[in-house]
Coordinates of C-alpha atoms in Angstrom, one line a residue:
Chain A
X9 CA -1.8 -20.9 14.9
X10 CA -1.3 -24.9 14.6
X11 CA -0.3 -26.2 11.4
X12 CA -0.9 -29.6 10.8
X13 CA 2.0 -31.5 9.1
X14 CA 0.2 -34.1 7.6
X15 CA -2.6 -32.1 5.5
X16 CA -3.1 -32.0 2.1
X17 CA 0.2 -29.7 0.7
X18 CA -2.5 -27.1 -0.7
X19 CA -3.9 -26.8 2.8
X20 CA -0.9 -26.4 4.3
X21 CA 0.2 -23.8 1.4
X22 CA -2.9 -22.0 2.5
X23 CA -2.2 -22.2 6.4
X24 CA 1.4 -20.9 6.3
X25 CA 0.2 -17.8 3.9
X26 CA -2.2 -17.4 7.2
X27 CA 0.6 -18.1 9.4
X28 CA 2.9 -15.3 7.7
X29 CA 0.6 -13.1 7.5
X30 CA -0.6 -13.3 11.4
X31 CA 3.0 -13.9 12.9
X32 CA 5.0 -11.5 10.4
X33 CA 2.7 -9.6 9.0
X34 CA 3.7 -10.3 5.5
X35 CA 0.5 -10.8 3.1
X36 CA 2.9 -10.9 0.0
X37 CA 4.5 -14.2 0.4
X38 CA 3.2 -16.8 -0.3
X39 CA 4.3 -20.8 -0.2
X40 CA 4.2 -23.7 -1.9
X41 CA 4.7 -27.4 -0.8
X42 CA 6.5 -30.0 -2.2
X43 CA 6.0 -33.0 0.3
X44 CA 8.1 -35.5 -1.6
X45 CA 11.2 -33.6 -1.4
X46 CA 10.0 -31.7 2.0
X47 CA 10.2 -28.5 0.4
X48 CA 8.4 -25.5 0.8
X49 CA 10.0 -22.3 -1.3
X50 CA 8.4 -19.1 -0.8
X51 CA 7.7 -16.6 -3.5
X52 CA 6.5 -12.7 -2.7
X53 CA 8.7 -9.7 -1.6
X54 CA 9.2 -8.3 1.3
X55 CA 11.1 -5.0 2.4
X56 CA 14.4 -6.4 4.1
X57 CA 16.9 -9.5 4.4
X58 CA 15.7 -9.4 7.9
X59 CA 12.0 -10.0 6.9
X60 CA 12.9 -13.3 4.6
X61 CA 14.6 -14.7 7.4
X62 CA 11.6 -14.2 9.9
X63 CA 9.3 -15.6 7.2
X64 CA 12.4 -18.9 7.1
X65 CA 12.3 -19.1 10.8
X66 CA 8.7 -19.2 11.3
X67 CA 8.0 -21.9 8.5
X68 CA 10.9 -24.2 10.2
X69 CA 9.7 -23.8 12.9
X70 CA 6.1 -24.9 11.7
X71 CA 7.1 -27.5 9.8
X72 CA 10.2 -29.4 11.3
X73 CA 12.0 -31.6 8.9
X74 CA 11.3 -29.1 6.1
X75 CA 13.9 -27.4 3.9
X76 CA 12.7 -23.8 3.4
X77 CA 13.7 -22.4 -0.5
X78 CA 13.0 -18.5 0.3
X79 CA 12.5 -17.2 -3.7
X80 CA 11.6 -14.2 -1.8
X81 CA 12.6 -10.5 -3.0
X82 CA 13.7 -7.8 -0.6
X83 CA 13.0 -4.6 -2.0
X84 CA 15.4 -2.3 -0.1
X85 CA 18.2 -4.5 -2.0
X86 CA 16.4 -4.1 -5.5
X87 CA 15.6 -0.1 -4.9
X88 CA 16.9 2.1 -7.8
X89 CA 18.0 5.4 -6.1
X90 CA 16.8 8.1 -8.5
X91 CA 12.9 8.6 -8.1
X92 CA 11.2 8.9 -11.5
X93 CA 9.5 11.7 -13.0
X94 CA 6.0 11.9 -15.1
X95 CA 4.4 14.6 -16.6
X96 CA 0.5 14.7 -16.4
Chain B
X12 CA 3.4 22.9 -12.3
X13 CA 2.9 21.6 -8.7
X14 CA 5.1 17.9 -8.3
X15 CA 3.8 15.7 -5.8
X16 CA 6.2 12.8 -4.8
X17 CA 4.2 9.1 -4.2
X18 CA 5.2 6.2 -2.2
X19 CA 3.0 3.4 -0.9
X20 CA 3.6 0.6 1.1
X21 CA 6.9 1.8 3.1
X22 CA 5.8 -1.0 6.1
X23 CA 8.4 0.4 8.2
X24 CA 9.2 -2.2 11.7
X25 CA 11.0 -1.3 14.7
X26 CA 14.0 -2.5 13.4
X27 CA 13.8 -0.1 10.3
X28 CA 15.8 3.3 11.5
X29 CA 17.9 4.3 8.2
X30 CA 15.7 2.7 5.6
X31 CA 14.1 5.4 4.4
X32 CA 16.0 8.4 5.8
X33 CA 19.0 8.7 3.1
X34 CA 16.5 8.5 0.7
X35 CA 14.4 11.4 1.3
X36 CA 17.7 14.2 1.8
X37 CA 16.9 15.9 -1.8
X38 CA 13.2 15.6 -1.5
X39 CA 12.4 19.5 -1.3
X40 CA 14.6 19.9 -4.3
X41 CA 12.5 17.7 -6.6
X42 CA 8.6 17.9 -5.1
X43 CA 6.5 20.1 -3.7
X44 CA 4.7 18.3 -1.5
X45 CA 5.0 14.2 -0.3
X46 CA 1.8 11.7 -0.2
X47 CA 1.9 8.7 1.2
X48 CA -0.5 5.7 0.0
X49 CA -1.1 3.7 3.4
X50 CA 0.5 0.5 4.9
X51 CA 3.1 3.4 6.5
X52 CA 3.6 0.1 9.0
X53 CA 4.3 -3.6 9.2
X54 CA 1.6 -4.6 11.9
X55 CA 0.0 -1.0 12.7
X56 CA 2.3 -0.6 15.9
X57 CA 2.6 2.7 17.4
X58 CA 6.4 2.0 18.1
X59 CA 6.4 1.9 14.0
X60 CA 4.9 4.8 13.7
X61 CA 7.2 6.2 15.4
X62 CA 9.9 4.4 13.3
X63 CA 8.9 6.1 10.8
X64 CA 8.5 9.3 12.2
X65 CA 11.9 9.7 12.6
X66 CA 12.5 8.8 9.2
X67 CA 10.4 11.7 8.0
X68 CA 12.2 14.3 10.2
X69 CA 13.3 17.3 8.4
X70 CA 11.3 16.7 5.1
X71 CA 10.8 20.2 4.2
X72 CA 7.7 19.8 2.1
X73 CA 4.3 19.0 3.3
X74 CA 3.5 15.6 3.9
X75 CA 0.1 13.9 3.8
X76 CA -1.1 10.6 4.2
X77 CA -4.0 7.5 4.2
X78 CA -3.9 4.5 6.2
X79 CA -3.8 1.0 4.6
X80 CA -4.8 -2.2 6.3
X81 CA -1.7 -3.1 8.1
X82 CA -2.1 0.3 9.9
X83 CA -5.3 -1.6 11.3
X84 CA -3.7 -4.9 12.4
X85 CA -2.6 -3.5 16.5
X86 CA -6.3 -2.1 16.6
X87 CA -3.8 1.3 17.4
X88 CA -4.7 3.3 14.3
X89 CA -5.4 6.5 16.6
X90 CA -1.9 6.6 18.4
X91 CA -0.3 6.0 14.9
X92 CA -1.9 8.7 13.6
X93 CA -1.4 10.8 16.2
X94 CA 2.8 9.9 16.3
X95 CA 2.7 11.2 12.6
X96 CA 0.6 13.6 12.8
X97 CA 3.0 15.3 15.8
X98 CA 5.9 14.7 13.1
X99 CA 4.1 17.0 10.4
X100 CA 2.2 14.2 8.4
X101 CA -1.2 15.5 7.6
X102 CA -3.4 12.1 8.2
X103 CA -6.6 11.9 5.8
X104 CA -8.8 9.7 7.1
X105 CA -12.0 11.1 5.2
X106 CA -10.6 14.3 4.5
X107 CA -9.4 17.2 2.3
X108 CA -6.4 19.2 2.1
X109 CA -5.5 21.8 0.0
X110 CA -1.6 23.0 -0.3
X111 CA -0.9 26.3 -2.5
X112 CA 2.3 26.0 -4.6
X113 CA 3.5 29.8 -6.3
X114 CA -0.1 30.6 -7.2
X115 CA -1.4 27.1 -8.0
X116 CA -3.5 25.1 -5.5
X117 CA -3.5 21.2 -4.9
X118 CA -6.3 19.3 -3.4
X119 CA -5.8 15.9 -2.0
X120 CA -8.8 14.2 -1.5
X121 CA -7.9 10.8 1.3
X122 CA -9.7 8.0 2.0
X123 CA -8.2 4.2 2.8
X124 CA -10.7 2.9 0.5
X125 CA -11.5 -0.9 0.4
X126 CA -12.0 -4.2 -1.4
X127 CA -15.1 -5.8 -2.5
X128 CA -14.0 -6.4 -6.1
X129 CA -14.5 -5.7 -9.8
X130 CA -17.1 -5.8 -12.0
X131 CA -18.2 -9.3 -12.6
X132 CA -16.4 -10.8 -9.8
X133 CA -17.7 -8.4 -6.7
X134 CA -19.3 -9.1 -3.4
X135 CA -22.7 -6.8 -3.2
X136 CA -25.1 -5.4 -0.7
X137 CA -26.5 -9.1 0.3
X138 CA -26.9 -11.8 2.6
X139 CA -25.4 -12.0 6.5
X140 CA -25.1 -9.2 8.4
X141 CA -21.5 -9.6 8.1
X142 CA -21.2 -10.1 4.2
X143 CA -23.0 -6.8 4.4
X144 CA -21.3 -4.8 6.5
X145 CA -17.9 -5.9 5.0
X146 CA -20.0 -4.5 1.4
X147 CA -21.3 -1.4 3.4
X148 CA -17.4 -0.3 4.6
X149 CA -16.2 -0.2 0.8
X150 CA -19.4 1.8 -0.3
X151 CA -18.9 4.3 2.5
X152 CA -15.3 4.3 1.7
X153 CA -16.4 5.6 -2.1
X154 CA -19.4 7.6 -0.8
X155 CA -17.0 9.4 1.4
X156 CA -14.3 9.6 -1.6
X157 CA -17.0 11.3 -4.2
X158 CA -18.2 14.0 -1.5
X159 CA -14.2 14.8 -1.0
X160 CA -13.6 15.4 -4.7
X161 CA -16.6 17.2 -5.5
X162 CA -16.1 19.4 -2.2
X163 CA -12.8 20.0 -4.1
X164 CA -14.7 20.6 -7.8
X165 CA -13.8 24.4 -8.9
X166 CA -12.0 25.2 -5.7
X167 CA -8.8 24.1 -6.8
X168 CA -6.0 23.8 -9.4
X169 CA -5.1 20.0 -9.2
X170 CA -7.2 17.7 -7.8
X171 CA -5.6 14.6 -6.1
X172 CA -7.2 10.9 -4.8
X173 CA -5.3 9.1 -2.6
X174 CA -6.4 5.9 -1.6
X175 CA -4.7 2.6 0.0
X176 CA -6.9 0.0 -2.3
X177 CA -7.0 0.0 -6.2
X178 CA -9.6 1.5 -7.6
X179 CA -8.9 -0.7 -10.8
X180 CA -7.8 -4.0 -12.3
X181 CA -5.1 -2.0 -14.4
X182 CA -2.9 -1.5 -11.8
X183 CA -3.5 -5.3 -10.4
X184 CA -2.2 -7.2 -13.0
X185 CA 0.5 -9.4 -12.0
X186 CA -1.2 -10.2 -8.5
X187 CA -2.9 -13.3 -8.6
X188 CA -6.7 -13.1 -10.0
X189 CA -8.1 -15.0 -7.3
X190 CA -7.3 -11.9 -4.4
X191 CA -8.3 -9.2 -6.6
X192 CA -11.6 -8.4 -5.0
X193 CA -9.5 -8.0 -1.9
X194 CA -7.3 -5.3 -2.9
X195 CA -9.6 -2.9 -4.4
X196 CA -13.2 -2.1 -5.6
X197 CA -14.9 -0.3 -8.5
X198 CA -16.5 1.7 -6.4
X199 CA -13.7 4.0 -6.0
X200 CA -13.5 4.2 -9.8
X201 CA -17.1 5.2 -9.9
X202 CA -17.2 8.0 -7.2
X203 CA -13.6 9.3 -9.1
X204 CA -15.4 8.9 -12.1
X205 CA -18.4 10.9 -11.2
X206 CA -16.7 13.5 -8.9
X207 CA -13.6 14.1 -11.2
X208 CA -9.8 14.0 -10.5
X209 CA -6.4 14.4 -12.4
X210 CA -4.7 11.3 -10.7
X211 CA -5.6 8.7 -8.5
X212 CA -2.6 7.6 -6.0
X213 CA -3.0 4.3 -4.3
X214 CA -0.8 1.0 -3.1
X215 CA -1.6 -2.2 -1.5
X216 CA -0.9 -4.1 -5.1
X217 CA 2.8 -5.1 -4.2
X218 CA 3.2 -7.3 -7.0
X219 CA 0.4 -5.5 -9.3
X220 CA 1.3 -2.8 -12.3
X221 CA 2.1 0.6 -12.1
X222 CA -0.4 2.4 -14.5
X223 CA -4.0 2.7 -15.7
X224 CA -7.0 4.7 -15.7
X225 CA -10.1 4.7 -14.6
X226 CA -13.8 4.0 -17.1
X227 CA -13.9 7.4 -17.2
X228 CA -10.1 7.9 -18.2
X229 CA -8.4 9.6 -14.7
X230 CA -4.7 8.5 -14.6
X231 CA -4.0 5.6 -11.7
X232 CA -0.7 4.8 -10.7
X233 CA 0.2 2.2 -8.1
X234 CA 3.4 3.4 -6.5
X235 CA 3.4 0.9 -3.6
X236 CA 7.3 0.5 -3.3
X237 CA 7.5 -2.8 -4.0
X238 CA 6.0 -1.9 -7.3
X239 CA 8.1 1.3 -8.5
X240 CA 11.5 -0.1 -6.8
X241 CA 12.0 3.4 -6.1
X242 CA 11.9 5.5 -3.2
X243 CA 9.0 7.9 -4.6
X244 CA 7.6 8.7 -8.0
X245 CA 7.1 12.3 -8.5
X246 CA 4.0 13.3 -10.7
X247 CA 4.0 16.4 -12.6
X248 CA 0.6 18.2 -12.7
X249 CA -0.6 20.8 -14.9
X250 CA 3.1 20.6 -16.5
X251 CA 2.4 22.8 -19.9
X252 CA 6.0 22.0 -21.0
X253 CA 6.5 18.5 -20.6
X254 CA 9.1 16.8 -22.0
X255 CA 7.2 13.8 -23.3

């Protein structure tokens, strides 16, 4: 999909959710634009390092000129390794 | 007591071999039986599946499974199922199972479910074509959902509903208001509520809450991983002796 540098930054917010989500497949991470400091930072989670950086690479790549600051969580770091029990 | 372990959301890629594996040594030691809550890929893809197939190898307790949306996303959901199913994952896709555990019997009851939203902020039978066939989807999803359970009424010990989408706001909070009727509909609370059930499984919520219950007061717990930070949850039913 084409994203258009010089929209509105909620429009573009929008369009590189829709661009994660169609190129990566990540739903969960969403972005936010700051246009006077060419900034977008994404926030969501995601299950590996490997996935964050896809999510980087495809913004940059989007949006040249841009300085990506991933917020974004990668569960298989944060995993406690004990499951949990509950008694129903 | 029968323990069923819970995990949701696993969207294991290509690149995923090991993830899950180390994780999943002990499982026959602490569970009975495994079910999976959908979104078992990143992009439905049948090399995925298989991904994860290999990642389930030697689990020595039954597995079973729904499909969640990303399953969907290669328009390959039959070849996915079929990888998994070939590696001893029991796929519900509008079905029952029942598993026997020393004398006690489980019944899961699968369906992927759907969202049209919550009461007071849902879509409904009306307008285009397409607004009503996105609306007629989620209500055959429940339709399907309530037969399953009361198929299951008086036939079994435990009775299990596992879904992909929330059948509750509970277990949504901390996802952002605005996509709530996207992941989930009360019509899966309503056909739990009428049919009955002792816990309601689901995933799809990554950033949403881990517990709640439905109107009608069945147990709901999110466990998609991004939720429970854990590699499964295991859920005690009809433990007399519980610790708590």
């Amino acid at each position: 999909m084409e994203i258009h540098r010089d929209d509105h930054p909620e429009h573009l917010a929008a369009d590189l959710h829709e661009l994660l989500a169609e190129e990566a497949g990540e739903l969960g991470v969403r972005a936010e634009v700051d246009r006077e400091r060419n900034v977008v930072a994404l926030h969501g989670a995601v299950a590996t390092a490997e996935r964050v950086d896809e999510c980087v690479r495809l913004v940059e790549r989007a949006l040249p000129g841009f300085r990506v600051d991933s917020r974004v969580e990668v569960v298989a770091d944060e995993m406690q390794p004990l499951s949990r029990e509950e008694h129903l | 007591m029968i323990r069923v372990a819970a995990v949701g959301d696993v969207h294991v890629g290509r690149d995923d071999a090991g993830r899950l594996r180390p994780h999943l040594d002990d499982l026959h030691e602490r569970a009975d039986a495994l079910l999976i809550a959908g979104d078992l890929t990143r992009v439905g893809d049948p090399e995925e599946a298989a991904v994860l197939a290999e990642e389930l190898d030697g689990v020595e307790i039954p597995m079973l499974s729904v499909l969640g949306n990303h399953d969907y996303h290669s328009d390959r959901e039959d070849e996915v199922c079929k990888i998994l199913e070939e590696a001893g994952v029991r796929m519900l896709r509008g079905d029952n199972a029942v598993l026997e555990v020393d004398g006690e019997t489980l019944g899961v009851s699968g369906v992927k479910g759907f969202g049209v939203g919550f009461a007071g902020a849902a879509a409904a039978d009306f307008g285009e074509p397409v607004s009503r066939a996105f609306f007629a989807h989620a209500r055959d999803e429940a339709c399907c959902l309530e037969q399953l359970l009361a198929q299951l009424d008086g036939r079994v010990d435990h009775r299990v509903a596992l879904m992909h989408y929330a059948p509750v706001t509970d277990t949504l909070e901390g996802e952002p208001v605005g996509i709530w009727p996207f992941l989930g509909s009360y019509l899966l609370a309503e056909a739990v509520d009428r049919s009955g059930a002792d816990l309601v499984l689901h995933g799809h919520a990554h950033a949403g809450s881990e517990a709640g219950t439905t109107p009608g007061g069945v147990p709901v717990r999110n466990v998609a991983q991004p939720v429970i930070r854990r590699p499964y949850h295991v859920f005690c039913l009809g433990d007399t002796e519980s610790p708590d």
